[in-house]
mmCIF file of C-alpha atoms and ligand atoms in Angstrom:
data_model
loop_
_atom_site.group_PDB
_atom_site.id
_atom_site.type_symbol
_atom_site.label_atom_id
_atom_site.label_comp_id
_atom_site.label_asym_id
_atom_site.label_seq_id
_atom_site.Cartn_x
_atom_site.Cartn_y
_atom_site.Cartn_z
ATOM 1 C CA MET I 88 10.788 14.117 18.574
ATOM 2 C CA LYS I 89 9.203 13.174 15.809
ATOM 3 C CA PRO I 90 6.613 10.178 16.458
ATOM 4 C CA LEU I 91 8.224 7.996 14.171
ATOM 5 C CA GLN I 92 12.133 8.506 14.959
ATOM 6 C CA GLY I 93 14.045 5.898 14.776
ATOM 7 C CA LYS I 94 11.544 3.666 13.067
ATOM 8 C CA ILE I 95 11.822 2.159 9.994
ATOM 9 C CA ALA I 96 9.724 1.468 7.178
ATOM 10 C CA LEU I 97 9.238 0.066 3.907
ATOM 11 C CA VAL I 98 6.824 1.304 1.329
ATOM 12 C CA THR I 99 6.073 -1.004 -1.766
ATOM 13 C CA GLY I 100 5.285 1.107 -4.683
ATOM 14 C CA ALA I 101 6.417 4.044 -3.466
ATOM 15 C CA SER I 102 7.981 5.164 -6.887
ATOM 16 C CA ARG I 103 5.082 7.049 -7.885
ATOM 17 C CA GLY I 104 0.909 8.149 -6.669
ATOM 18 C CA ILE I 105 -0.079 7.051 -3.258
ATOM 19 C CA GLY I 106 3.114 4.920 -2.323
ATOM 20 C CA ARG I 107 5.571 8.224 -2.893
ATOM 21 C CA ALA I 108 2.785 9.980 -0.472
ATOM 22 C CA CYS I 109 2.873 7.409 2.123
ATOM 23 C CA ALA I 110 6.554 7.586 2.056
ATOM 24 C CA LEU I 111 6.940 11.113 2.324
ATOM 25 C CA ALA I 112 3.931 11.134 5.043
ATOM 26 C CA LEU I 113 6.547 8.296 6.962
ATOM 27 C CA ALA I 114 9.247 10.272 6.659
ATOM 28 C CA GLU I 115 7.279 13.794 7.268
ATOM 29 C CA ALA I 116 7.067 11.964 10.699
ATOM 30 C CA GLY I 117 10.914 11.153 10.973
ATOM 31 C CA ALA I 118 11.082 7.400 9.405
ATOM 32 C CA ASP I 119 13.849 6.111 7.085
ATOM 33 C CA VAL I 120 12.112 4.533 4.145
ATOM 34 C CA ALA I 121 12.700 1.598 1.534
ATOM 35 C CA VAL I 122 11.521 2.590 -1.137
ATOM 36 C CA ASN I 123 10.158 0.017 -3.121
ATOM 37 C CA CYS I 124 9.473 0.438 -7.080
ATOM 38 C CA ARG I 125 9.252 -1.987 -9.491
ATOM 39 C CA SER I 126 10.677 -0.714 -12.694
ATOM 40 C CA ASN I 127 11.036 2.788 -12.647
ATOM 41 C CA LEU I 128 14.113 3.187 -10.184
ATOM 42 C CA ALA I 129 14.846 6.519 -11.157
ATOM 43 C CA ALA I 130 11.399 7.934 -9.530
ATOM 44 C CA ALA I 131 12.608 5.812 -6.623
ATOM 45 C CA GLN I 132 15.552 7.502 -6.001
ATOM 46 C CA GLU I 133 13.983 11.114 -6.462
ATOM 47 C CA VAL I 134 11.263 10.295 -3.439
ATOM 48 C CA CYS I 135 14.931 8.950 -1.519
ATOM 49 C CA LEU I 136 16.184 12.241 -2.339
ATOM 50 C CA LEU I 137 13.280 13.901 -1.293
ATOM 51 C CA ILE I 138 13.884 12.194 1.891
ATOM 52 C CA SER I 139 17.039 12.550 2.225
ATOM 53 C CA LYS I 140 16.408 16.558 2.377
ATOM 54 C CA MET I 141 13.546 15.926 5.668
ATOM 55 C CA GLY I 142 16.865 14.653 7.503
ATOM 56 C CA GLN I 143 16.186 10.920 6.980
ATOM 57 C CA ARG I 144 16.968 8.408 5.328
ATOM 58 C CA ALA I 145 16.142 6.228 2.412
ATOM 59 C CA GLN I 146 17.061 4.061 0.565
ATOM 60 C CA ALA I 147 15.372 2.769 -3.134
ATOM 61 C CA TYR I 148 14.805 -1.027 -3.505
ATOM 62 C CA GLN I 149 13.503 -2.605 -7.628
ATOM 63 C CA ALA I 150 11.835 -5.307 -6.589
ATOM 64 C CA ASP I 151 8.920 -7.319 -7.884
ATOM 65 C CA VAL I 152 6.809 -8.044 -5.195
ATOM 66 C CA SER I 153 4.766 -10.902 -6.595
ATOM 67 C CA ARG I 154 7.745 -12.598 -6.704
ATOM 68 C CA GLU I 155 9.220 -14.366 -3.561
ATOM 69 C CA GLU I 156 12.561 -14.552 -4.693
ATOM 70 C CA GLU I 157 12.737 -11.089 -5.665
ATOM 71 C CA ALA I 158 10.879 -10.045 -2.438
ATOM 72 C CA HIS I 159 13.104 -11.504 0.136
ATOM 73 C CA ASN I 160 16.367 -10.212 -1.348
ATOM 74 C CA MET I 161 14.274 -6.884 -0.849
ATOM 75 C CA VAL I 162 13.304 -7.599 2.558
ATOM 76 C CA GLU I 163 17.448 -9.308 4.076
ATOM 77 C CA ALA I 164 18.648 -5.609 1.606
ATOM 78 C CA ILE I 165 16.684 -3.406 3.919
ATOM 79 C CA ARG I 166 17.977 -5.111 6.919
ATOM 80 C CA GLN I 167 21.098 -4.864 5.649
ATOM 81 C CA ASP I 168 21.431 -1.175 5.075
ATOM 82 C CA LEU I 169 18.827 0.100 7.188
ATOM 83 C CA GLY I 170 18.002 -2.401 10.029
ATOM 84 C CA PRO I 171 14.692 -3.772 10.889
ATOM 85 C CA VAL I 172 12.115 -2.912 9.480
ATOM 86 C CA SER I 173 9.086 -1.807 12.153
ATOM 87 C CA ILE I 174 6.331 -0.212 9.067
ATOM 88 C CA LEU I 175 5.114 -1.615 6.403
ATOM 89 C CA VAL I 176 2.361 -0.313 4.395
ATOM 90 C CA ASN I 177 1.192 -2.803 1.675
ATOM 91 C CA ASN I 178 0.396 0.046 -1.330
ATOM 92 C CA ALA I 179 1.951 -1.569 -4.935
ATOM 93 C CA GLY I 180 -1.209 -2.215 -7.420
ATOM 94 C CA ILE I 181 -1.543 -2.880 -10.646
ATOM 95 C CA THR I 182 -5.740 -3.462 -12.157
ATOM 96 C CA ARG I 183 -6.007 -5.004 -15.436
ATOM 97 C CA ASP I 184 -9.657 -4.296 -16.179
ATOM 98 C CA LYS I 185 -12.774 -5.971 -18.524
ATOM 99 C CA THR I 186 -16.077 -7.788 -18.083
ATOM 100 C CA PHE I 187 -15.369 -10.635 -15.685
ATOM 101 C CA ILE I 188 -16.931 -12.523 -19.904
ATOM 102 C CA LYS I 189 -13.560 -11.171 -21.185
ATOM 103 C CA MET I 190 -11.582 -11.452 -18.592
ATOM 104 C CA THR I 191 -8.679 -13.341 -19.127
ATOM 105 C CA LYS I 192 -6.726 -15.688 -16.942
ATOM 106 C CA SER I 193 -3.537 -14.581 -17.252
ATOM 107 C CA MET I 194 -5.276 -10.962 -16.096
ATOM 108 C CA TRP I 195 -6.887 -12.583 -13.284
ATOM 109 C CA ASP I 196 -3.717 -14.374 -12.040
ATOM 110 C CA GLU I 197 -1.644 -11.444 -12.813
ATOM 111 C CA VAL I 198 -3.784 -9.207 -10.872
ATOM 112 C CA LEU I 199 -3.953 -11.281 -7.492
ATOM 113 C CA GLY I 200 -0.093 -11.602 -7.711
ATOM 114 C CA VAL I 201 0.413 -8.316 -6.920
ATOM 115 C CA ASN I 202 -2.701 -7.675 -5.078
ATOM 116 C CA LEU I 203 -2.857 -10.354 -3.049
ATOM 117 C CA ASN I 204 0.616 -12.351 -3.203
ATOM 118 C CA GLY I 205 2.868 -9.180 -3.244
ATOM 119 C CA PRO I 206 1.391 -8.081 0.685
ATOM 120 C CA PHE I 207 2.045 -11.897 1.257
ATOM 121 C CA ASN I 208 5.230 -12.011 -0.020
ATOM 122 C CA VAL I 209 6.549 -9.444 1.244
ATOM 123 C CA THR I 210 4.046 -9.313 4.993
ATOM 124 C CA HIS I 211 5.458 -13.281 5.188
ATOM 125 C CA GLU I 212 9.210 -11.752 6.106
ATOM 126 C CA LEU I 213 8.818 -8.996 7.864
ATOM 127 C CA VAL I 214 6.744 -9.891 10.478
ATOM 128 C CA GLY I 215 8.955 -12.264 11.904
ATOM 129 C CA GLN I 216 11.358 -9.401 12.170
ATOM 130 C CA MET I 217 8.787 -7.406 13.564
ATOM 131 C CA ILE I 218 7.754 -9.591 16.861
ATOM 132 C CA GLU I 219 12.020 -9.797 17.796
ATOM 133 C CA VAL I 220 11.435 -6.122 17.845
ATOM 134 C CA GLY I 221 7.913 -6.547 19.223
ATOM 135 C CA TRP I 222 6.745 -3.394 17.740
ATOM 136 C CA GLY I 223 4.972 -2.979 14.264
ATOM 137 C CA ARG I 224 2.563 -1.398 12.169
ATOM 138 C CA ILE I 225 1.329 -2.710 9.205
ATOM 139 C CA VAL I 226 -0.780 -1.055 6.534
ATOM 140 C CA ASN I 227 -2.967 -2.927 3.789
ATOM 141 C CA ILE I 228 -4.182 -0.297 0.892
ATOM 142 C CA THR I 229 -7.360 -1.785 -0.040
ATOM 143 C CA SER I 230 -9.874 0.096 -1.606
ATOM 144 C CA ILE I 231 -13.309 0.954 -2.235
ATOM 145 C CA VAL I 232 -13.433 -2.048 -4.462
ATOM 146 C CA GLY I 233 -12.880 -4.423 -1.895
ATOM 147 C CA GLN I 234 -15.988 -2.976 -0.115
ATOM 148 C CA THR I 235 -18.386 -2.055 -2.882
ATOM 149 C CA GLY I 236 -17.300 -4.333 -6.342
ATOM 150 C CA ASN I 237 -17.180 -2.749 -9.528
ATOM 151 C CA PHE I 238 -17.993 -3.121 -12.607
ATOM 152 C CA GLY I 239 -14.982 -4.441 -15.133
ATOM 153 C CA GLN I 240 -12.930 -5.562 -12.170
ATOM 154 C CA ALA I 241 -13.767 -9.201 -10.729
ATOM 155 C CA ASN I 242 -9.927 -9.373 -10.449
ATOM 156 C CA TYR I 243 -9.278 -6.144 -8.259
ATOM 157 C CA ALA I 244 -12.441 -6.566 -6.135
ATOM 158 C CA VAL I 245 -11.196 -10.141 -5.097
ATOM 159 C CA THR I 246 -7.880 -8.686 -4.077
ATOM 160 C CA LYS I 247 -9.181 -5.593 -2.532
ATOM 161 C CA GLY I 248 -11.827 -7.602 -0.321
ATOM 162 C CA GLY I 249 -9.469 -10.440 0.132
ATOM 163 C CA LEU I 250 -6.755 -7.804 1.814
ATOM 164 C CA ILE I 251 -9.646 -7.154 4.217
ATOM 165 C CA ALA I 252 -10.108 -10.066 5.211
ATOM 166 C CA PHE I 253 -6.497 -10.890 5.697
ATOM 167 C CA THR I 254 -6.237 -7.317 7.564
ATOM 168 C CA MET I 255 -8.627 -8.517 10.077
ATOM 169 C CA THR I 256 -7.048 -12.043 10.492
ATOM 170 C CA LEU I 257 -3.572 -11.399 10.642
ATOM 171 C CA ALA I 258 -4.291 -8.159 13.176
ATOM 172 C CA ARG I 259 -6.114 -10.557 15.424
ATOM 173 C CA GLU I 260 -3.077 -13.090 14.929
ATOM 174 C CA VAL I 261 0.286 -10.958 15.880
ATOM 175 C CA ALA I 262 -2.399 -7.934 18.137
ATOM 176 C CA ARG I 263 -0.526 -9.599 21.337
ATOM 177 C CA LYS I 264 2.922 -8.873 20.036
ATOM 178 C CA GLY I 265 2.595 -5.647 19.899
ATOM 179 C CA ILE I 266 1.765 -5.327 15.902
ATOM 180 C CA THR I 267 -0.992 -3.772 14.412
ATOM 181 C CA VAL I 268 -3.005 -4.277 11.626
ATOM 182 C CA ASN I 269 -5.272 -2.190 9.496
ATOM 183 C CA ALA I 270 -6.050 -1.236 5.741
ATOM 184 C CA VAL I 271 -6.564 2.366 4.371
ATOM 185 C CA ALA I 272 -9.704 2.550 1.882
ATOM 186 C CA PRO I 273 -9.144 4.576 -0.341
ATOM 187 C CA GLY I 274 -12.136 5.949 -3.315
ATOM 188 C CA PHE I 275 -10.780 7.552 -6.637
ATOM 189 C CA ILE I 276 -7.842 9.522 -5.864
ATOM 190 C CA GLU I 277 -5.830 11.625 -8.784
ATOM 191 C CA THR I 278 -3.244 8.937 -9.843
ATOM 192 C CA ASP I 279 -1.666 7.378 -12.864
ATOM 193 C CA MET I 280 -4.189 4.511 -12.305
ATOM 194 C CA THR I 281 -7.297 6.664 -12.559
ATOM 195 C CA LYS I 282 -5.516 8.959 -15.462
ATOM 196 C CA ASP I 283 -6.988 7.340 -17.826
ATOM 197 C CA VAL I 284 -10.557 6.735 -17.123
ATOM 198 C CA PRO I 285 -12.954 8.478 -19.291
ATOM 199 C CA PRO I 286 -13.887 11.887 -18.228
ATOM 200 C CA ALA I 287 -17.756 11.015 -18.597
ATOM 201 C CA THR I 288 -16.771 7.973 -16.135
ATOM 202 C CA LEU I 289 -15.108 11.308 -13.670
ATOM 203 C CA GLU I 290 -18.103 13.094 -13.731
ATOM 204 C CA GLN I 291 -20.285 10.512 -12.494
ATOM 205 C CA VAL I 292 -17.238 9.713 -9.532
ATOM 206 C CA LYS I 293 -17.391 13.414 -8.868
ATOM 207 C CA ALA I 294 -21.351 13.186 -8.566
ATOM 208 C CA MET I 295 -21.408 10.051 -5.975
ATOM 209 C CA THR I 296 -19.150 11.789 -3.558
ATOM 210 C CA PRO I 297 -20.437 13.779 -1.324
ATOM 211 C CA ILE I 298 -17.305 15.176 -1.276
ATOM 212 C CA GLY I 299 -17.986 16.949 -5.029
ATOM 213 C CA ARG I 300 -13.950 15.826 -6.074
ATOM 214 C CA LEU I 301 -11.470 12.866 -6.346
ATOM 215 C CA GLY I 302 -9.034 12.628 -3.716
ATOM 216 C CA LYS I 303 -5.636 13.225 -3.364
ATOM 217 C CA ALA I 304 -2.561 11.240 -2.244
ATOM 218 C CA GLU I 305 -1.724 13.173 0.601
ATOM 219 C CA GLU I 306 -5.037 12.603 1.698
ATOM 220 C CA VAL I 307 -4.631 8.996 1.484
ATOM 221 C CA ALA I 308 -1.082 9.409 2.718
ATOM 222 C CA ALA I 309 -2.022 10.999 6.196
ATOM 223 C CA ALA I 310 -4.833 8.171 7.756
ATOM 224 C CA VAL I 311 -1.637 6.385 6.588
ATOM 225 C CA ALA I 312 0.671 7.901 8.698
ATOM 226 C CA PHE I 313 -1.493 8.536 11.435
ATOM 227 C CA LEU I 314 -2.101 4.285 11.323
ATOM 228 C CA ALA I 315 1.896 4.056 11.729
ATOM 229 C CA SER I 316 1.828 6.058 14.663
ATOM 230 C CA PRO I 317 2.391 5.319 18.187
ATOM 231 C CA GLN I 318 -0.875 6.898 18.834
ATOM 232 C CA ALA I 319 -3.270 4.803 16.587
ATOM 233 C CA SER I 320 -2.006 1.252 19.273
ATOM 234 C CA TYR I 321 -5.400 0.901 20.080
ATOM 235 C CA ILE I 322 -6.696 0.744 16.611
ATOM 236 C CA THR I 323 -6.056 -2.092 15.149
ATOM 237 C CA GLY I 324 -8.045 -4.670 12.633
ATOM 238 C CA GLN I 325 -9.542 -1.734 11.134
ATOM 239 C CA VAL I 326 -10.829 -0.418 7.450
ATOM 240 C CA LEU I 327 -10.395 3.362 7.336
ATOM 241 C CA PRO I 328 -12.292 4.701 4.394
ATOM 242 C CA VAL I 329 -11.000 7.990 2.007
ATOM 243 C CA ASN I 330 -13.354 8.281 0.352
ATOM 244 C CA GLY I 331 -14.596 11.707 -0.080
ATOM 245 C CA GLY I 332 -17.794 9.225 1.267
ATOM 246 C CA MET I 333 -18.701 8.009 -1.587
ATOM 247 C CA TYR I 334 -18.757 4.640 0.570
ATOM 248 C CA MET I 335 -20.202 5.188 4.018
HETATM 249 N N1 NAP E 462 -5.940 5.813 -7.863
HETATM 250 C C1 NAP E 462 -6.713 5.855 -6.570
HETATM 251 O O1 NAP E 462 -7.479 5.556 -7.275
HETATM 252 C C2 NAP E 462 -7.101 4.176 -6.037
HETATM 253 C C3 NAP E 462 -7.760 4.185 -5.696
HETATM 254 C C4 NAP E 462 -8.164 3.071 -4.469
HETATM 255 C C5 NAP E 462 -6.802 1.933 -4.543
HETATM 256 N N2 NAP E 462 -5.415 2.505 -4.626
HETATM 257 C C6 NAP E 462 -4.784 1.466 -4.823
HETATM 258 O O2 NAP E 462 -3.704 2.285 -3.765
HETATM 259 C C7 NAP E 462 -2.333 1.390 -4.588
HETATM 260 C C8 NAP E 462 -0.828 2.879 -5.331
HETATM 261 O O3 NAP E 462 -2.083 2.852 -6.456
HETATM 262 P P1 NAP E 462 -1.860 4.119 -7.380
HETATM 263 O O4 NAP E 462 -2.849 4.606 -7.707
HETATM 264 O O5 NAP E 462 -0.866 5.185 -5.940
HETATM 265 O O6 NAP E 462 -0.660 3.590 -8.597
HETATM 266 P P2 NAP E 462 0.251 4.032 -9.572
HETATM 267 O O7 NAP E 462 0.193 5.793 -9.138
HETATM 268 O O8 NAP E 462 -0.223 2.908 -10.643
HETATM 269 O O9 NAP E 462 1.715 3.479 -8.961
HETATM 270 C C9 NAP E 462 1.534 2.226 -8.637
HETATM 271 C C10 NAP E 462 3.351 1.252 -7.668
HETATM 272 O O10 NAP E 462 3.404 0.283 -7.656
HETATM 273 C C11 NAP E 462 4.265 -0.197 -7.778
HETATM 274 N N3 NAP E 462 3.978 -1.162 -8.524
HETATM 275 C C12 NAP E 462 2.874 -2.255 -9.861
HETATM 276 N N4 NAP E 462 3.687 -3.697 -9.737
HETATM 277 C C13 NAP E 462 4.489 -4.127 -8.502
HETATM 278 C C14 NAP E 462 5.349 -4.764 -8.045
HETATM 279 N N5 NAP E 462 4.849 -5.917 -8.885
HETATM 280 N N6 NAP E 462 5.795 -4.524 -7.251
HETATM 281 C C15 NAP E 462 6.802 -3.417 -7.070
HETATM 282 N N7 NAP E 462 5.956 -2.406 -7.065
HETATM 283 C C16 NAP E 462 5.004 -2.222 -8.626
HETATM 284 C C17 NAP E 462 4.720 1.127 -9.113
HETATM 285 O O11 NAP E 462 6.341 0.686 -9.298
HETATM 286 P P3 NAP E 462 6.878 1.777 -10.933
HETATM 287 O O12 NAP E 462 6.570 2.908 -10.990
HETATM 288 O O13 NAP E 462 8.142 0.988 -11.155
HETATM 289 O O14 NAP E 462 6.298 1.000 -12.168
HETATM 290 C C18 NAP E 462 3.706 2.349 -8.675
HETATM 291 O O15 NAP E 462 5.459 2.466 -7.719
HETATM 292 C C19 NAP E 462 -2.523 0.629 -5.228
HETATM 293 O O16 NAP E 462 -2.346 -0.671 -4.579
HETATM 294 C C20 NAP E 462 -3.830 0.709 -5.232
HETATM 295 O O17 NAP E 462 -4.913 -0.573 -5.449
HETATM 296 C C21 NAP E 462 -5.927 3.469 -5.516
#
């Protein structure tokens, strides 16, 4: 029997990149998966197809997690279609980079809306279901940037640092209800989010990374699948870095 057989997972932002890899890794471990996206429904449906080929149930849900009502409707629909969610991966995230002096209020609000209000909206809806079931796993995808800061990313860094604080606080609040809450903090990972980083900057990143290369989405997903597993039952409130040693 696979470790997550019978569990239902929701991965936000699972049409591409790290979220996609997480959805596939959780399905590989036996979970049925709700695959959320904001706009790229065809890509989310492709992920579902791959999951069905693994023998698990999967359904795509188009919802902007920054909008409370859309998050609510998505969670209701998942409950009806698949059942109560007991594994949540808060992965959906965006960047709108500029030095702080040039950063507009709308760039600030947009990033906080998706990266911080998104996890609030979805987690708030789901934590009650996990308490009912008496078992739950919440994994928040934060970033090395939330641990170190980064030039041109004041908005993004605030959300990722905030997610770490949220992880530790919620972990304390729900620990006795059978729910663990952890974060995974990737370094620089090869996805659409990093594809426009200038080559010279990427070379600098590699030079600063002891392992000497960017990470792969699957390497982040493996950490998420572990934290979601029954084997990680005594780990809560932690931040697991997947950064090639760039920050230690
Ligand atoms: N890549 C890195 O180097 C890196 C490093 C550290 C942390 N992270 C974090 O890892 C997470 C995933 O990053 P990634 O690199 O895989 O990003 P990505 O390739 O840009 O993919 C982003 C995903 O999030 C979805 N999304 C964006 N806004 C959304 C919203 N409002 N509601 C629902 N879904 C939304 C997108 O859906 P659509 O396809 O429909 O647009 C897509 O599936 C993010 O939280 C990011 O901050 C990434």
